[in-house]
Short mmCIF file of C-alpha atoms in Angstrom, two decimals:
data_model
loop_
_atom_site.label_atom_id
_atom_site.label_comp_id
_atom_site.label_asym_id
_atom_site.label_seq_id
_atom_site.Cartn_x
_atom_site.Cartn_y
_atom_site.Cartn_z
CA MET A 971 -143.14 210.29 -63.81
CA SER A 972 -144.79 213.39 -65.29
CA ASP A 973 -141.97 215.68 -64.15
CA VAL A 974 -139.11 213.54 -65.51
CA ARG A 975 -136.74 215.71 -67.55
CA VAL A 976 -134.92 213.98 -70.36
CA PRO A 977 -131.84 215.22 -72.24
CA ILE A 978 -132.38 214.84 -75.99
CA LEU A 979 -128.98 215.32 -77.63
CA MET A 980 -129.01 216.94 -81.08
CA TYR A 981 -126.07 216.04 -83.31
CA HIS A 982 -125.46 216.90 -86.94
CA ALA A 983 -122.24 215.84 -88.67
CA VAL A 984 -119.67 213.49 -87.14
CA ALA A 985 -116.53 214.27 -89.12
CA ALA A 986 -112.80 214.72 -88.73
CA ASP A 987 -112.61 217.39 -91.44
CA PRO A 988 -116.05 218.95 -92.03
CA ASN A 989 -116.51 221.83 -94.42
CA ASP A 990 -117.16 225.37 -93.26
CA ALA A 991 -120.93 225.02 -93.58
CA THR A 992 -121.14 222.21 -91.04
CA ARG A 993 -118.05 222.74 -88.87
CA ALA A 994 -119.67 224.50 -85.91
CA LEU A 995 -122.40 221.86 -85.57
CA SER A 996 -120.13 218.89 -86.16
CA VAL A 997 -118.22 216.78 -83.66
CA THR A 998 -115.05 214.82 -84.25
CA PRO A 999 -115.25 211.01 -84.27
CA GLU A 1000 -113.05 210.99 -81.17
CA ALA A 1001 -115.32 213.42 -79.31
CA PHE A 1002 -118.41 211.41 -80.22
CA ALA A 1003 -116.79 208.20 -78.93
CA GLU A 1004 -115.83 209.94 -75.69
CA GLN A 1005 -119.34 211.35 -75.26
CA MET A 1006 -120.95 207.93 -75.74
CA ALA A 1007 -118.50 206.55 -73.15
CA VAL A 1008 -119.75 209.25 -70.74
CA LEU A 1009 -123.32 207.99 -71.21
CA ALA A 1010 -122.21 204.42 -70.60
CA ASP A 1011 -120.11 205.30 -67.55
CA ARG A 1012 -123.04 207.14 -65.99
CA ARG A 1013 -125.39 204.27 -66.82
CA LEU A 1014 -127.75 206.43 -68.81
CA SER A 1015 -130.37 204.55 -70.84
CA PRO A 1016 -130.64 205.68 -74.48
CA VAL A 1017 -134.07 205.30 -76.08
CA THR A 1018 -135.46 206.28 -79.47
CA THR A 1019 -137.76 209.23 -80.05
CA ALA A 1020 -140.66 206.88 -80.70
CA GLU A 1021 -140.02 205.00 -77.45
CA LEU A 1022 -139.88 208.16 -75.36
CA ALA A 1023 -143.09 209.57 -76.83
CA ALA A 1024 -144.88 206.22 -76.53
CA CYS A 1025 -144.01 205.98 -72.83
CA TRP A 1026 -145.20 209.51 -72.16
CA ARG A 1027 -148.35 208.99 -74.21
CA SER A 1028 -149.31 205.72 -72.53
CA GLY A 1029 -148.07 206.43 -69.01
CA ARG A 1030 -145.57 203.55 -69.12
CA ALA A 1031 -142.45 203.99 -67.04
CA LEU A 1032 -139.29 205.11 -68.76
CA PRO A 1033 -136.03 203.27 -68.13
CA GLU A 1034 -133.78 204.62 -65.41
CA ARG A 1035 -131.97 207.81 -66.48
CA PRO A 1036 -133.25 208.03 -70.07
CA VAL A 1037 -131.44 209.97 -72.79
CA LEU A 1038 -131.99 210.35 -76.54
CA ILE A 1039 -129.24 210.47 -79.16
CA THR A 1040 -130.49 212.20 -82.32
CA PHE A 1041 -128.88 213.23 -85.60
CA ASP A 1042 -130.28 215.77 -88.07
CA ASP A 1043 -130.01 216.07 -91.87
CA GLY A 1044 -128.25 212.81 -92.79
CA TYR A 1045 -124.47 213.28 -92.94
CA GLU A 1046 -122.32 210.38 -94.08
CA GLY A 1047 -120.29 210.35 -90.88
CA VAL A 1048 -123.31 209.08 -88.95
CA HIS A 1049 -122.82 205.76 -90.75
CA ARG A 1050 -119.03 205.85 -91.00
CA HIS A 1051 -118.16 207.09 -87.50
CA ALA A 1052 -121.19 207.11 -85.21
CA LEU A 1053 -122.75 203.74 -86.00
CA PRO A 1054 -119.75 201.63 -84.86
CA VAL A 1055 -119.67 203.50 -81.55
CA LEU A 1056 -123.42 203.12 -81.03
CA ALA A 1057 -123.13 199.41 -81.84
CA LYS A 1058 -120.25 198.99 -79.39
CA HIS A 1059 -122.43 200.26 -76.55
CA GLY A 1060 -125.70 198.78 -77.81
CA PHE A 1061 -127.21 202.28 -77.97
CA PRO A 1062 -130.28 203.06 -80.05
CA ALA A 1063 -130.58 206.47 -81.70
CA THR A 1064 -132.80 208.45 -84.06
CA LEU A 1065 -131.71 209.88 -87.42
CA PHE A 1066 -133.89 212.58 -88.98
CA VAL A 1067 -133.31 212.69 -92.74
CA SER A 1068 -133.91 215.53 -95.17
CA THR A 1069 -134.85 213.29 -98.08
CA GLY A 1070 -133.79 215.76 -100.78
CA TRP A 1071 -130.28 215.80 -99.31
CA ILE A 1072 -129.74 212.01 -99.27
CA ARG A 1073 -127.65 210.76 -102.19
CA GLY A 1074 -129.76 208.83 -104.65
CA PRO A 1075 -132.86 209.24 -106.82
CA TYR A 1076 -134.41 212.14 -104.89
CA ASP A 1077 -131.23 214.18 -104.34
CA THR A 1078 -131.81 217.89 -104.99
CA GLY A 1079 -128.15 218.76 -104.49
CA GLY A 1080 -128.84 220.84 -101.40
CA GLY A 1081 -126.79 218.81 -98.92
CA LEU A 1082 -124.28 220.89 -96.97
CA ASP A 1083 -121.50 218.27 -96.88
CA THR A 1084 -121.04 214.60 -97.81
CA MET A 1085 -124.42 213.02 -97.18
CA LEU A 1086 -125.59 209.47 -96.60
CA ASP A 1087 -126.95 207.40 -99.47
CA TRP A 1088 -130.06 205.25 -99.12
CA ASP A 1089 -128.10 202.01 -98.69
CA GLN A 1090 -126.39 203.57 -95.67
CA VAL A 1091 -129.71 204.81 -94.29
CA ARG A 1092 -131.08 201.25 -94.62
CA ALA A 1093 -127.98 199.90 -92.86
CA LEU A 1094 -128.56 202.33 -89.99
CA ALA A 1095 -132.20 201.28 -89.75
CA ALA A 1096 -131.21 197.60 -89.76
CA ALA A 1097 -128.81 198.33 -86.88
CA GLY A 1098 -131.63 199.73 -84.72
CA VAL A 1099 -131.49 203.43 -85.55
CA GLU A 1100 -134.97 204.93 -85.83
CA ILE A 1101 -135.31 206.89 -89.09
CA GLY A 1102 -137.49 209.98 -88.82
CA GLY A 1103 -138.48 212.78 -91.16
CA HIS A 1104 -136.78 216.18 -91.43
CA SER A 1105 -138.65 217.60 -94.45
CA HIS A 1106 -137.56 217.19 -98.08
CA SER A 1107 -135.48 220.29 -98.82
CA HIS A 1108 -134.87 221.59 -95.24
CA PRO A 1109 -136.72 224.94 -95.38
CA GLN A 1110 -137.87 227.07 -92.47
CA LEU A 1111 -141.29 225.45 -92.34
CA ASP A 1112 -143.00 228.31 -90.53
CA GLN A 1113 -142.05 230.64 -93.38
CA VAL A 1114 -143.48 228.64 -96.32
CA SER A 1115 -146.96 228.52 -97.81
CA ASP A 1116 -149.51 225.89 -96.80
CA ALA A 1117 -149.02 224.06 -100.10
CA THR A 1118 -145.22 223.97 -99.72
CA LEU A 1119 -145.53 222.90 -96.10
CA ARG A 1120 -147.75 219.96 -97.05
CA PHE A 1121 -145.40 218.97 -99.88
CA GLU A 1122 -142.32 219.06 -97.63
CA LEU A 1123 -143.96 216.87 -95.00
CA ILE A 1124 -145.77 214.40 -97.26
CA HIS A 1125 -142.99 213.96 -99.83
CA CYS A 1126 -140.46 213.29 -97.06
CA LYS A 1127 -142.73 210.71 -95.46
CA GLU A 1128 -143.46 208.99 -98.77
CA ILE A 1129 -139.79 208.74 -99.74
CA VAL A 1130 -138.72 207.31 -96.39
CA THR A 1131 -141.56 204.80 -96.55
CA ASP A 1132 -140.64 203.82 -100.12
CA GLN A 1133 -136.93 203.43 -99.38
CA LEU A 1134 -137.18 201.65 -96.02
CA GLY A 1135 -140.52 199.87 -96.21
CA THR A 1136 -141.60 201.38 -92.88
CA VAL A 1137 -143.51 204.57 -92.19
CA PRO A 1138 -141.61 207.21 -90.17
CA VAL A 1139 -143.43 208.19 -86.98
CA SER A 1140 -141.10 210.90 -85.64
CA PHE A 1141 -140.20 214.28 -87.10
CA ALA A 1142 -137.69 217.04 -86.36
CA TYR A 1143 -138.30 220.62 -87.46
CA PRO A 1144 -135.54 222.02 -89.71
CA TYR A 1145 -133.67 224.72 -87.78
CA GLY A 1146 -135.96 223.87 -84.86
CA TYR A 1147 -138.56 226.33 -86.14
CA SER A 1148 -142.25 225.55 -85.89
CA SER A 1149 -145.57 227.27 -85.25
CA ARG A 1150 -149.07 226.12 -84.38
CA ARG A 1151 -149.78 225.79 -88.12
CA VAL A 1152 -146.65 223.70 -88.69
CA ARG A 1153 -147.26 221.47 -85.68
CA GLN A 1154 -150.83 220.84 -86.80
CA ALA A 1155 -149.65 219.95 -90.31
CA VAL A 1156 -147.04 217.55 -88.91
CA ARG A 1157 -149.74 215.86 -86.86
CA GLU A 1158 -152.13 215.68 -89.83
CA THR A 1159 -149.38 214.13 -91.96
CA GLY A 1160 -149.33 211.22 -89.54
CA TYR A 1161 -146.21 211.85 -87.48
CA ALA A 1162 -146.87 210.87 -83.86
CA GLN A 1163 -144.26 213.16 -82.30
CA ALA A 1164 -141.83 215.91 -83.28
CA LEU A 1165 -138.70 217.49 -81.86
CA ALA A 1166 -137.81 221.17 -81.73
CA VAL A 1167 -134.55 222.60 -80.37
CA GLY A 1168 -135.13 225.07 -77.53
CA ASN A 1169 -131.91 224.02 -75.79
CA GLY A 1170 -133.66 222.68 -72.73
CA LEU A 1171 -134.54 219.30 -71.29
CA ALA A 1172 -137.58 217.50 -72.68
CA ARG A 1173 -140.64 217.14 -70.45
CA ARG A 1174 -143.96 215.42 -70.95
CA ALA A 1175 -145.76 218.75 -70.41
CA GLN A 1176 -144.21 220.16 -73.59
CA GLY A 1177 -146.53 217.92 -75.59
CA PRO A 1178 -145.53 215.36 -78.24
CA TYR A 1179 -145.00 217.95 -81.00
CA ALA A 1180 -142.69 220.41 -79.23
CA LEU A 1181 -140.14 218.31 -77.34
CA ARG A 1182 -136.94 220.23 -76.65
CA ARG A 1183 -133.38 219.20 -77.44
CA VAL A 1184 -129.91 220.37 -76.46
CA THR A 1185 -127.32 221.12 -79.13
CA VAL A 1186 -123.99 219.28 -79.15
CA ARG A 1187 -121.36 221.30 -81.04
CA ARG A 1188 -117.71 221.02 -82.01
CA SER A 1189 -117.00 223.39 -79.12
CA THR A 1190 -118.77 221.14 -76.57
CA GLY A 1191 -115.99 219.80 -74.33
CA THR A 1192 -116.22 216.78 -72.06
CA ALA A 1193 -117.13 218.82 -68.97
CA GLY A 1194 -119.78 220.72 -70.90
CA PHE A 1195 -121.22 217.49 -72.27
CA GLU A 1196 -121.41 216.02 -68.78
CA ARG A 1197 -123.36 219.08 -67.65
CA LEU A 1198 -125.79 218.66 -70.55
CA VAL A 1199 -126.62 215.03 -69.81
CA GLU A 1200 -126.91 215.76 -66.10
CA GLY A 1201 -129.18 218.73 -66.77
CA ARG A 1202 -126.88 221.20 -65.06
CA SER A 1203 -126.33 224.82 -66.10
CA ILE A 1204 -128.46 224.42 -69.24
CA ALA A 1205 -129.86 227.95 -69.10
CA ARG A 1206 -126.42 229.50 -68.63
CA THR A 1207 -124.82 227.34 -71.31
CA PHE A 1208 -127.34 228.40 -73.96
CA ALA A 1209 -128.08 231.96 -72.78
CA GLY A 1210 -126.49 233.44 -75.90
CA ASP A 1211 -128.47 231.13 -78.16
CA ARG A 1212 -131.73 232.18 -76.55
CA ALA A 1213 -131.00 235.87 -77.01
CA LEU A 1214 -130.16 235.34 -80.69
CA THR A 1215 -133.24 233.16 -81.20
CA LYS A 1216 -135.57 235.78 -79.72
CA GLY A 1217 -134.08 238.52 -81.87
CA TYR A 1218 -134.22 236.44 -85.03
CA ALA A 1219 -137.82 235.41 -84.28
CA VAL A 1220 -138.88 239.06 -84.54
CA VAL A 1221 -137.11 239.37 -87.90
CA ARG A 1222 -138.68 236.18 -89.23
CA ARG A 1223 -142.20 237.20 -88.14
CA ALA A 1224 -141.77 240.50 -89.96
CA ARG A 1225 -140.56 238.71 -93.11
CA ARG A 1226 -143.53 236.36 -93.07
CA ALA A 1227 -145.96 239.26 -92.56
CA ARG A 1228 -144.47 241.07 -95.55
CA ARG A 1229 -144.82 237.95 -97.73
CA LEU A 1230 -148.45 237.48 -96.70
CA VAL A 1231 -149.23 241.12 -97.53
CA SER A 1232 -147.47 240.74 -100.87
CA ARG A 1233 -149.42 237.58 -101.78
CA CYS A 1234 -152.69 239.34 -100.88
CA GLY A 1235 -151.81 242.24 -103.13
CA GLY A 1236 -151.31 244.73 -100.30
#
């Protein structure tokens, strides 16, 4: 069981006509319906993030051919387009909300496209979608101060708890970025597990606070999606992403070092 590799699918917007900011990481309603039909045809077993982590933590067996369906940020199309398809198949999923982007009393105006409101988030939760945290304002958490990091994590958790009446137990790092400091803060905030990106299959050995996901994009065709859920050609599919990520990581480390020197008066 310890070497089971699980595809965790990372979606963002599900929209017929997304704006430019979300287009590349959106999928059409038709593509999403076709992709969920692929999971059903192959008899994959969707589970929530909390269920996967609980099985790996306790040693309980996972269902046959597990897969996770996750959504980041909180776009309105998750309720409008994705929920009916999930309900048709009886599939659970996990939605990670950036609480400052959800329409309602805590909205900071930072949402990139039409976002969910809290009534829709509650409707998703009532339909069996796990609601997790995704920070409050969606910053690069490994680039912010300790005080801002704590605020982003705690405020997000408190708002979700207040709006839904249940405490979120799963977290997803904005942009997929984390560090040992960030992962420790997420754990101390009370989240039991957290998802990165990494564009690889999730394994128990990654630990509960660094589980990898694979990105589903507007450009992901049916054949490419089938390869993702079957775990085939993952490295080749995301080779360009990895090169960009490594290069950008150097830039981001340099930026953070400069900020630390500046704050220390150097």
